[in-house]
Coordinates of C-alpha atoms in Angstrom, one line a residue:
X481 CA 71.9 157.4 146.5
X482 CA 70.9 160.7 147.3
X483 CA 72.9 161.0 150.1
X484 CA 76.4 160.0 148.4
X485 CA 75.6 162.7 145.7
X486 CA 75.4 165.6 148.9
X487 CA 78.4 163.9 149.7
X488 CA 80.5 164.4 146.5
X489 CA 78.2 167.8 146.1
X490 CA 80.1 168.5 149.6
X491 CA 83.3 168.0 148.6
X492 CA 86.0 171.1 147.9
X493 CA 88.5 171.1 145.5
X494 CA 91.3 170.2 147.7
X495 CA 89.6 167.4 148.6
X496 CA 89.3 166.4 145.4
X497 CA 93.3 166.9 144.9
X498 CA 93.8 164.4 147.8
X499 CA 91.3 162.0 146.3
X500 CA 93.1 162.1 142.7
X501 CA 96.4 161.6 144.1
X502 CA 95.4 158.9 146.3
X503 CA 93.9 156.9 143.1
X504 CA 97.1 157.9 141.7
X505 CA 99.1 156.2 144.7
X506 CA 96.7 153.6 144.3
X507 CA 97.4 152.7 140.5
X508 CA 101.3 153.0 141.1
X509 CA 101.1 150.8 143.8
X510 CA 99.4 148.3 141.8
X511 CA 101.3 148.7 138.8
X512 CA 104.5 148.2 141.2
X513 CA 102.9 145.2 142.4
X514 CA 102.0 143.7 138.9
X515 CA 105.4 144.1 137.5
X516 CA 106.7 142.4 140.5
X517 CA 104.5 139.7 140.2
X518 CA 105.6 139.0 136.5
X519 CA 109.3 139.2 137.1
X520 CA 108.5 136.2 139.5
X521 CA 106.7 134.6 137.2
X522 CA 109.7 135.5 134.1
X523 CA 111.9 133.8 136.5
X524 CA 110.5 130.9 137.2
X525 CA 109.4 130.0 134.2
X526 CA 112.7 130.5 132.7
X527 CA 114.7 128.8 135.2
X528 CA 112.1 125.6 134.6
X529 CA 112.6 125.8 130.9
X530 CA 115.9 126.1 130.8
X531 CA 116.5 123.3 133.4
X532 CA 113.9 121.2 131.2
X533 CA 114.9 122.0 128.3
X534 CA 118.6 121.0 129.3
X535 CA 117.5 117.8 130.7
X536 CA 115.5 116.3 127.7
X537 CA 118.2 117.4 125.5
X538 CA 121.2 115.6 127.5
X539 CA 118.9 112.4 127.9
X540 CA 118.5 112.5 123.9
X541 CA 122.3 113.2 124.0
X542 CA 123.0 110.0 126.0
X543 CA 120.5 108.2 123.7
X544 CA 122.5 109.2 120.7
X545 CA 125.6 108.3 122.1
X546 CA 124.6 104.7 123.2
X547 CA 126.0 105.5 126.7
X548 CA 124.8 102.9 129.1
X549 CA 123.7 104.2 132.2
X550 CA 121.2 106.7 133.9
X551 CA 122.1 110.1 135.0
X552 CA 122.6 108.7 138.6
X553 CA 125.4 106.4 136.9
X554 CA 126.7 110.2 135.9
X555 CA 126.2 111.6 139.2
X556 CA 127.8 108.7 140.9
X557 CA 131.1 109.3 138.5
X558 CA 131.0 113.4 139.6
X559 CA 131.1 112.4 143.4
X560 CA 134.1 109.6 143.0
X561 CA 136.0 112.6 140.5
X562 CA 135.0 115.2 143.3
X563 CA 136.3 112.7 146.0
X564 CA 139.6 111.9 144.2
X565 CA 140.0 115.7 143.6
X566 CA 139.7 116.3 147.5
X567 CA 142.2 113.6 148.1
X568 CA 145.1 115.2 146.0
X569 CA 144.3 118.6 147.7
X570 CA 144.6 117.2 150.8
X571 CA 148.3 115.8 149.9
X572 CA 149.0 119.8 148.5
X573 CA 147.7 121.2 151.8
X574 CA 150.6 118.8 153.5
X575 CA 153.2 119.5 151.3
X576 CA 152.5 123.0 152.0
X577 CA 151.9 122.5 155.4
X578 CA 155.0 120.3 156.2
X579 CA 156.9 123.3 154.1
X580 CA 155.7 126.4 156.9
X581 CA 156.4 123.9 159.2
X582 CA 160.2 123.4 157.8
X583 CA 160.9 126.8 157.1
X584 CA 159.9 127.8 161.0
X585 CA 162.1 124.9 162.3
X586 CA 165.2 125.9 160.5
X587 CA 164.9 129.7 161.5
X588 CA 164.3 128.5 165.4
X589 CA 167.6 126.0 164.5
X590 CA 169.4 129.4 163.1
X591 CA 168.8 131.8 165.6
X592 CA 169.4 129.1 168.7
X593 CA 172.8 128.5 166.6
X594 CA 173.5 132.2 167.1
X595 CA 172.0 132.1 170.7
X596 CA 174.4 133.1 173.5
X597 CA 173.7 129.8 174.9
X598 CA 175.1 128.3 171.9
X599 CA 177.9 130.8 171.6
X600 CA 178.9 129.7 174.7
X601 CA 178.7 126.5 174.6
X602 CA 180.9 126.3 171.3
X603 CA 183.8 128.7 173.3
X604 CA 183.4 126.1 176.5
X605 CA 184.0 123.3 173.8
X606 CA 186.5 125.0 170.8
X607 CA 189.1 122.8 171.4
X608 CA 187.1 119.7 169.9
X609 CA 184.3 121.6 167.6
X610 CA 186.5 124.2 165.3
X611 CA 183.5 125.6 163.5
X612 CA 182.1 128.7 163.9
X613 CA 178.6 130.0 164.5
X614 CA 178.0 131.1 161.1
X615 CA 178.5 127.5 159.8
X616 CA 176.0 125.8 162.8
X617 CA 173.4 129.1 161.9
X618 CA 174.1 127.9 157.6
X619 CA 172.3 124.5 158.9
X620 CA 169.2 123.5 158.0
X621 CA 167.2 121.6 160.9
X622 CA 167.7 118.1 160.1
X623 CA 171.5 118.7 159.3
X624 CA 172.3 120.9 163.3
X625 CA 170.8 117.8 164.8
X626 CA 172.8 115.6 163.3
X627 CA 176.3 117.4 164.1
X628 CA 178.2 116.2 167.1
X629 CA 178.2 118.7 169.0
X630 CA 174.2 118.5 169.6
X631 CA 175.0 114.9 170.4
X632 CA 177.3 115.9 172.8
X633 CA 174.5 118.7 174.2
X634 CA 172.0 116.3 174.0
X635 CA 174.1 113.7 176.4
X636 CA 175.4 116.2 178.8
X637 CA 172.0 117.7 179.2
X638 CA 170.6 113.6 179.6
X639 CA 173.6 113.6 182.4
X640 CA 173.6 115.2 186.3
X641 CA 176.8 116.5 186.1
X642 CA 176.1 119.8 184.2
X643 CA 178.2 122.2 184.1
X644 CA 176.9 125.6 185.1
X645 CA 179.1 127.7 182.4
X646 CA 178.0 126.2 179.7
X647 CA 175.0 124.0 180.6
X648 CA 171.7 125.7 181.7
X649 CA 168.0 124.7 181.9
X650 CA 167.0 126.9 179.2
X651 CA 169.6 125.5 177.0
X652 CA 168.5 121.8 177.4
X653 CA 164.8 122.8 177.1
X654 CA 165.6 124.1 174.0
X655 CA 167.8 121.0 172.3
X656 CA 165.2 118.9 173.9
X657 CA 162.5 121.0 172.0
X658 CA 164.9 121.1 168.3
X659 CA 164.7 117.4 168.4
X660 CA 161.3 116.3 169.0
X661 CA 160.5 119.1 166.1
X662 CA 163.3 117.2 163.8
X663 CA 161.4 113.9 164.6
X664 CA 158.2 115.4 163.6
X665 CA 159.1 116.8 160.8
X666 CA 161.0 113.6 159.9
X667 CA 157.4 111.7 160.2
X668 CA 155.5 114.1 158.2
X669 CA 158.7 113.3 155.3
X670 CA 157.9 109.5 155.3
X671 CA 154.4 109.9 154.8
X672 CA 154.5 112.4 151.9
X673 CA 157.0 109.9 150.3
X674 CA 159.0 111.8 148.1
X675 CA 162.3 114.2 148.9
X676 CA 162.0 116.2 145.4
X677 CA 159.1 118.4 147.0
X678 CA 158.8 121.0 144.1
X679 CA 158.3 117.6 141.6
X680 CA 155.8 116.0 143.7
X681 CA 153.4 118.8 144.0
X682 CA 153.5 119.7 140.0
X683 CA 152.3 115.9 139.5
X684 CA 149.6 116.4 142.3
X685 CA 148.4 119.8 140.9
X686 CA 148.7 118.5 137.2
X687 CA 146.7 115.6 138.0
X688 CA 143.6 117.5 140.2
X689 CA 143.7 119.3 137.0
X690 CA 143.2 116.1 134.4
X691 CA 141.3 113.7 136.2
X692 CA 138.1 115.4 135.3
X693 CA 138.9 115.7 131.5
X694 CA 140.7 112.2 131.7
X695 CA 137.2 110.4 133.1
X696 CA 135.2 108.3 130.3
X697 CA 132.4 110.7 131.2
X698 CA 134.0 114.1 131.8
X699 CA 131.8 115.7 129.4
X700 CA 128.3 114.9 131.0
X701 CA 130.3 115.1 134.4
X702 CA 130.7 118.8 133.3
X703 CA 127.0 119.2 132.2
X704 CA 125.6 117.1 135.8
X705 CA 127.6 119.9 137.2
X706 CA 125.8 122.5 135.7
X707 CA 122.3 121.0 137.2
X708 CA 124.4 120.4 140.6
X709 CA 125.1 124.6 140.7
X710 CA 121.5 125.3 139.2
X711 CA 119.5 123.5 141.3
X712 CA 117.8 121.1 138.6
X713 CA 119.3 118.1 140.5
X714 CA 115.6 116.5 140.7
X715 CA 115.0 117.3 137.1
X716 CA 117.8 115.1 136.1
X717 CA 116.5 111.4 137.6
X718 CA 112.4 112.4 136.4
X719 CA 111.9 110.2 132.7
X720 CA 111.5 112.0 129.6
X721 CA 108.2 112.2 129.1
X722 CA 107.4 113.9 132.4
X723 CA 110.0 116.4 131.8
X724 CA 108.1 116.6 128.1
X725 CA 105.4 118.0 130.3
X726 CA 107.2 120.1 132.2
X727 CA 108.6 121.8 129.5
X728 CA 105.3 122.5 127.8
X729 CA 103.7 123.4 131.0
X730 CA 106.5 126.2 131.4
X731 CA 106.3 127.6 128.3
X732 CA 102.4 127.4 128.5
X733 CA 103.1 129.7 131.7
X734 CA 105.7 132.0 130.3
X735 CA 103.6 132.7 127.0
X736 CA 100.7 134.0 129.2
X737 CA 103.2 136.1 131.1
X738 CA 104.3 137.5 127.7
X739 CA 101.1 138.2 127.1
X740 CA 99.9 140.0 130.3
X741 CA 103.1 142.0 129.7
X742 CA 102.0 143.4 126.5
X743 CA 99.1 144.0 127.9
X744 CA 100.6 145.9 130.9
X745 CA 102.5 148.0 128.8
X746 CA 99.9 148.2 126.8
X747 CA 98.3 150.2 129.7
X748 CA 95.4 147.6 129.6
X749 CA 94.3 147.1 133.1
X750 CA 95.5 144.0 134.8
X751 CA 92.9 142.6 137.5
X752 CA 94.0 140.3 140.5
X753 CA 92.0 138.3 138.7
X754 CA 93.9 137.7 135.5
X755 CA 97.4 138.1 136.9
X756 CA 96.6 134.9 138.8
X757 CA 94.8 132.9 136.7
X758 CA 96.2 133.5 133.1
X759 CA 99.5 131.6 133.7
X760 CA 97.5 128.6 135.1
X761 CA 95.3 128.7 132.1
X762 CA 98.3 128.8 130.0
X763 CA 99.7 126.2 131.5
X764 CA 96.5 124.0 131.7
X765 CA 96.3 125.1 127.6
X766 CA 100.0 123.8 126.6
X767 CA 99.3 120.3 128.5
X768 CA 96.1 119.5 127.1
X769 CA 97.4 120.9 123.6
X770 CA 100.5 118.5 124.4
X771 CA 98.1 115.3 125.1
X772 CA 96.2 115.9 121.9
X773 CA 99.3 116.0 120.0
X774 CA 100.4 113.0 121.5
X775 CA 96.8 111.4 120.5
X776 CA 97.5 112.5 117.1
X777 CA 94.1 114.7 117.0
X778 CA 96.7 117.4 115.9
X779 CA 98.7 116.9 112.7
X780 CA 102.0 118.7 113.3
X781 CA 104.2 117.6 110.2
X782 CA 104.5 114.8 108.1
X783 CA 106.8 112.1 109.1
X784 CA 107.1 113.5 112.4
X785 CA 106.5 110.6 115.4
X786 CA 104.7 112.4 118.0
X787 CA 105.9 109.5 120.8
X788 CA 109.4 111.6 120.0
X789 CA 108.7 114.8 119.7
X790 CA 111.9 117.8 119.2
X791 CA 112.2 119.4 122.4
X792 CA 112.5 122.9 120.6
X793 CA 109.2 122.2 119.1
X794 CA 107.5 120.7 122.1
X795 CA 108.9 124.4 123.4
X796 CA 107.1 126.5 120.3
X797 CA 103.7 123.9 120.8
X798 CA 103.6 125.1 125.1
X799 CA 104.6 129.1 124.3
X800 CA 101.8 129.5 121.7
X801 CA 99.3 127.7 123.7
X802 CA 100.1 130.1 126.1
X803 CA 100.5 133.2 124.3
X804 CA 97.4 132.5 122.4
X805 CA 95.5 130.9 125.1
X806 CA 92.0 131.4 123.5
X807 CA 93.0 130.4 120.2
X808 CA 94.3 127.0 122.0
X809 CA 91.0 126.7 123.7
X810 CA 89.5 127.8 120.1
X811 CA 91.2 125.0 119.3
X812 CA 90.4 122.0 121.8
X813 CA 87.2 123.2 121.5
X814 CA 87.0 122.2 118.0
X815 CA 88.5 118.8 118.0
X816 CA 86.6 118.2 120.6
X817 CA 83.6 118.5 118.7
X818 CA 85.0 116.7 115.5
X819 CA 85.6 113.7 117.6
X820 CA 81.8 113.4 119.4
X821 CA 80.3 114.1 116.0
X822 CA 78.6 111.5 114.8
X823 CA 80.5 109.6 112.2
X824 CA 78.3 108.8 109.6
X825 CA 78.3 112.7 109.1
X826 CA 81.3 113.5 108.7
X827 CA 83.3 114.3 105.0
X828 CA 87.2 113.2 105.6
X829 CA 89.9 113.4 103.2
X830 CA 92.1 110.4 101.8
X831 CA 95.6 109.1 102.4
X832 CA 97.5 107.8 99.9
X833 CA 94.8 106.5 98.2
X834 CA 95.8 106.6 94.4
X835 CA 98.8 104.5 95.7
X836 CA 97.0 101.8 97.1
X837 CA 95.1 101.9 94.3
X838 CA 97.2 101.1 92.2
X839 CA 99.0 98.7 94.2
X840 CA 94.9 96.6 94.4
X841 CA 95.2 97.1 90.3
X842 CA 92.3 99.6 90.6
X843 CA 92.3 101.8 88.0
X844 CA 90.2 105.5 88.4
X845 CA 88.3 104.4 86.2
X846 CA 87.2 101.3 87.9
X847 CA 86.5 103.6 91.2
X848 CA 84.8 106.3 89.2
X849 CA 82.3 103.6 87.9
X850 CA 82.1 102.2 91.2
X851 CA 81.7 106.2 93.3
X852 CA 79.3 106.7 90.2
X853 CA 81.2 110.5 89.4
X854 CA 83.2 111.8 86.9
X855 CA 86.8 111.0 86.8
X856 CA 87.9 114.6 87.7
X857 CA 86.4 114.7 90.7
X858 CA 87.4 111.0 92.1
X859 CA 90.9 112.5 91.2
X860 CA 90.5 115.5 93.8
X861 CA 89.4 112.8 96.3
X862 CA 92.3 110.1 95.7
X863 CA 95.2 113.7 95.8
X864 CA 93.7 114.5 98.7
X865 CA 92.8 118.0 97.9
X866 CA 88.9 117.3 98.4
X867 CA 87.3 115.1 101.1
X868 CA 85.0 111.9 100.5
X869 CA 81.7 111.9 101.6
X870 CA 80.3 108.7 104.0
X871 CA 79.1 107.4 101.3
X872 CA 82.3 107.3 99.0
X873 CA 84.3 106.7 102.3
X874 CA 82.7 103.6 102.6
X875 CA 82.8 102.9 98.8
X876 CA 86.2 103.2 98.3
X877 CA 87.2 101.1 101.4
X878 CA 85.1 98.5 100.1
X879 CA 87.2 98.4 96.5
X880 CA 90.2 98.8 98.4
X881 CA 89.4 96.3 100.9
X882 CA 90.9 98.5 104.0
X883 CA 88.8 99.9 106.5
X884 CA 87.6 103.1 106.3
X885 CA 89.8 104.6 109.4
X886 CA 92.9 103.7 108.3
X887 CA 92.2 105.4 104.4
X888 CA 91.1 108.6 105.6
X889 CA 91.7 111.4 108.3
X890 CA 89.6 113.8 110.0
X891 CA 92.6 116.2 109.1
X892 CA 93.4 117.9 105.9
X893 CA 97.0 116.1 105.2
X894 CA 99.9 117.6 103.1
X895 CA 99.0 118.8 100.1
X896 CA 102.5 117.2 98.3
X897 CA 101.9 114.1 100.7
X898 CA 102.3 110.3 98.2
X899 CA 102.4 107.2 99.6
X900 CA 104.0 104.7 97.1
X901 CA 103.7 101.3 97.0
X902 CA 105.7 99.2 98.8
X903 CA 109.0 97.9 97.7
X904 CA 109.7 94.0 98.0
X905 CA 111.5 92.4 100.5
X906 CA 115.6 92.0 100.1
X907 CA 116.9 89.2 102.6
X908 CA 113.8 88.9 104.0
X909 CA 114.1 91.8 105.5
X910 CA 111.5 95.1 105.7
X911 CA 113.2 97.4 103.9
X912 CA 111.1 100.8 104.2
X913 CA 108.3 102.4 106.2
X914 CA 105.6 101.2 103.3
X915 CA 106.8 97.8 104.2
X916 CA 106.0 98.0 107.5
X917 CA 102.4 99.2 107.1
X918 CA 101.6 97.2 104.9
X919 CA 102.2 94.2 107.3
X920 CA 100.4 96.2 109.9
X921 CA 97.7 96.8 107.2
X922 CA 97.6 93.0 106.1
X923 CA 97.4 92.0 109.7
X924 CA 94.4 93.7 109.6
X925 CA 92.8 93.3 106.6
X926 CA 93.0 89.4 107.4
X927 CA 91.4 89.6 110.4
X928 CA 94.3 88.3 112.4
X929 CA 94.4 91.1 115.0
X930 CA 92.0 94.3 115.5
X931 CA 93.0 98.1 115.6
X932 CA 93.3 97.4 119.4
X933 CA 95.0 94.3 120.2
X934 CA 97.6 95.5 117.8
X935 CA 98.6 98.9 119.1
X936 CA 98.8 97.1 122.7
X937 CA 101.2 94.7 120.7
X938 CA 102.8 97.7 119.8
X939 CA 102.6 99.1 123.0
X940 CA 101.2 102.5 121.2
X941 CA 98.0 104.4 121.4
X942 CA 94.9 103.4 118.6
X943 CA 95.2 107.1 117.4
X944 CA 99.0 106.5 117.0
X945 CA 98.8 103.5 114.7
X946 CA 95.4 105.0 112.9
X947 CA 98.3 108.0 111.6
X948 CA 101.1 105.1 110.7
X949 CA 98.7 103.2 108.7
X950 CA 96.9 106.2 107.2
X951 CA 100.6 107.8 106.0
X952 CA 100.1 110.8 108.5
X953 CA 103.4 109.8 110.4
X954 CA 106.4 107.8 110.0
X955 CA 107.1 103.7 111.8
X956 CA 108.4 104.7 115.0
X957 CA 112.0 102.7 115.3
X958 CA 110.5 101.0 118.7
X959 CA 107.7 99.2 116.1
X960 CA 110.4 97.9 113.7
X961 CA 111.5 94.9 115.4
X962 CA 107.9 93.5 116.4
X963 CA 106.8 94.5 113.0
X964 CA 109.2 92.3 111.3
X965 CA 108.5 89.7 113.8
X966 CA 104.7 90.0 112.4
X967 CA 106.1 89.9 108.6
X968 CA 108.5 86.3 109.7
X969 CA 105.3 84.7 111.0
X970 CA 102.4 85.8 109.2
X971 CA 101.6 84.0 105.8
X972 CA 100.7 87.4 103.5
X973 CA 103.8 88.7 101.7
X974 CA 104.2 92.6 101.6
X975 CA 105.7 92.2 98.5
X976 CA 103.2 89.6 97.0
X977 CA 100.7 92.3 98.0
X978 CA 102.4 95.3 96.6
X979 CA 102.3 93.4 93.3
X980 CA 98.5 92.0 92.9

């Protein structure tokens, strides 16, 4: 130690110049780095936001539409569009190409027609061909090789007897030439199949033009086209719930990066450390926020199914996870701990309790007798606005004959949240959510099926139906059908129920 201090007692004061501005070099170079390294990380996380948030959006599209078929069905209809397009500018590129093509031939017909060899061979033969050379040059190709005079060219020249004044090698080779380019271009006519050229390629271009728009899919053609030119082709053919998590996992990532750049301009110092691992974290924070939501450990609004969650709010539940990472972790940590406590010590709060009180012809009363407190404060526990203890849990799930799960939450619900009592049924039919937990409820309550066995009827998770029954969220539409299977087989009338 003593040794570094003679060191720094050693050094000058340009040294110490040199040493500053190297530290200065040092925390530019770092800074430069840094800011590279989050406009990486602002790019890629919006490019997979956008191209996630675009995907779940079009799927729910599709699934509001009622369009049968899968985005490969979609993909499928761009590349036959795409192929058809390719076809018509195929037949334009002819038409143009047999055009160049006719417009060169009658200019070589023209200027051979004013040729000398021409000239001369029009003088030789004057006495049976009266027209002049401005009338052969006037020709278009097709018409000089149909004149007879070129027949008569064409047979002298097929014949030995040439004559040398007007007959030369250079002249046959070149009526030889004019009428195998007639016969071409005569070929290339047949197969385009029209002789109104300028017609035929304003159908061709109007119709590359409308068989896009004219396609029963040319609006999600257009939008597959969009993930085609953005790259998100493999985000189009992954199911919605992965690209739920994607979604939430970006914006985890791009709330941390928010929140290193604060801090960057905040001229808070940035370590290796935290530039790598903060985004990871915030990602890591948005998905296990995302699976709790999904459990239903995390009330997020009234009536809201969390097996269908709004894209847009999927987007706000990842970007605060990530932009408050330790408040996320703040809060895991404490559900965590709610759910490993041990039960019988835990105070919860009721759900809709004064309704299906009244609907068991309990009066408060009756349940402040039975609680053995005074009627003001049993009416704070059945609103809601105070929680029951174990004891009055168990209590008042013994006089309402539920159990105690499915009448109260570990969560504080919505202070202006009612449940009323079902309605009866019209045409046999379920004709409101009530109805449909109450089935679920007397299934239950009859012993006919457990909490388990029926959200694996349901194909849903125990903390999923636990929410339903308790009034925390609304039926899912995907229960409505089984559920009204349940209320056609079982015995126990919702309606005879609702009226006891």
């Amino acid at each position: 130690m003593s040794g570094f201090a003679n060191v720094l007692q050693r050094i000058t004061p340009s040294q110490e110049g040199v040493l500053n501005i190297a530290e200065m070099a040092r925390a530019f170079i770092g800074t430069c780095l840094a800011i590279t390294w989050l406009l990486v990380l602002y790019a890629f996380t919006i490019w997979m936001v956008v191209g996630s948030l675009s995907t779940i959006l079009l799927h729910d599209e599709f699934v509001a539409a009622g369009i049968e078929g899968t985005f490969q069905d979609i993909a499928l209809a761009e590349q036959q569009v795409v192929m058809q397009q390719e076809t018509i500018w195929r037949q334009l590129d002819q038409v143009d190409h047999y055009e160049n093509l006719e417009f060169s031939a009658n200019q070589r017909s023209a200027n051979f027609a004013t040729s000398d060899d021409w000239v001369s061979y029009i003088d030789f033969h004057s006495a049976t061909s009266p027209q002049s050379i401005d009338y052969y040059a006037s020709l278009a190709l097709w018409e000089f090789v149909e004149t007879d005079l070129f027949h008569m060219a064409q047979a002298e020249c097929q014949t030995d007897g040439k004559d040398a004044n007007s007959i030369t090698n250079r002249f046959c080779r070149e009526i030889e030439n004019l009428d195998e380019q007639n016969d071409r271009l005569y070929g290339m006519r047949l197969d385009i199949e029209t002789s109104d050229l300028m017609a035929y390629r304003e159908n061709l271009y109007k119709k590359a033009t409308t068989i896009r728009n004219e396609h029963p899919l040319s609006q999600h053609i257009t939008a597959i086209g969009f993930f085609y030119r953005w790259g998100y082709t493999y985000l189009i053919y992954l199911p919605r719930p992965v690209m739920v998590m994607v979604l939430t996992m970006s914006m985890g990532i791009l709330g941390s990066v928010i929140t290193m750049t604060w801090k960057l301009l905040g001229s808070d110092k940035l370590s290796i450390r935290s530039l790598a691992m903060l985004p990871l974290v915030g990602c890591m924070s948005a998905f296990v926020i995302l699976v709790f939501a999904k459990a239903g450990q995390i009330t997020l609004s009234t009536g809201i199914d969390p097996g269908s969650l709004n894209p847009f709010f999927i987007s706000f539940l990842g970007i605060i996870s990530g932009l408050l990472s330790e408040s996320a972790y703040a809060r895991m940590a404490q559900i965590g701990h709610r759910f490993f406590e041990a039960s019988d010590d835990i105070t919860r709060w009721g759900i809709g309790l004064e309704a299906i009180a009244q609907s068991e012809g309990l009066s408060p009363d009756d349940l402040s007798s039975i609680l053995g407190i005074h009627p003001s404060d049993l009416q704070s526990i059945l609103s809601g606005e105070s929680p029951a203890t174990p004891e009055h849990q168990t209590l008042i799930a013994a006089a309402l004959r539920r159990p105690v799960e499915t009448l109260f939450t570990d969560l504080r619900p919505h202070p202006n949240q009612e449940v009323e009592p079902p309605p009866p049924l019209q045409n046999g039919n379920l004709v409101s959510d009530q109805s449909y937990t109450k089935v679920l409820q007397a299934l239950l309550d009859n012993g006919e099926k457990d909490l388990e066995a029926l959200a694996a009827e349901l194909e849903a998770q125990t903390g999923e139906l636990s929410d339903v029954l308790s009034g925390n969220a609304a039926v899912p539409e995907g229960w409505k059908p089984i559920i009204q299977k349940f209320a056609q087989s079982t015995p126990t009338d919702p309606a005879t129920n609702a009226n006891d």
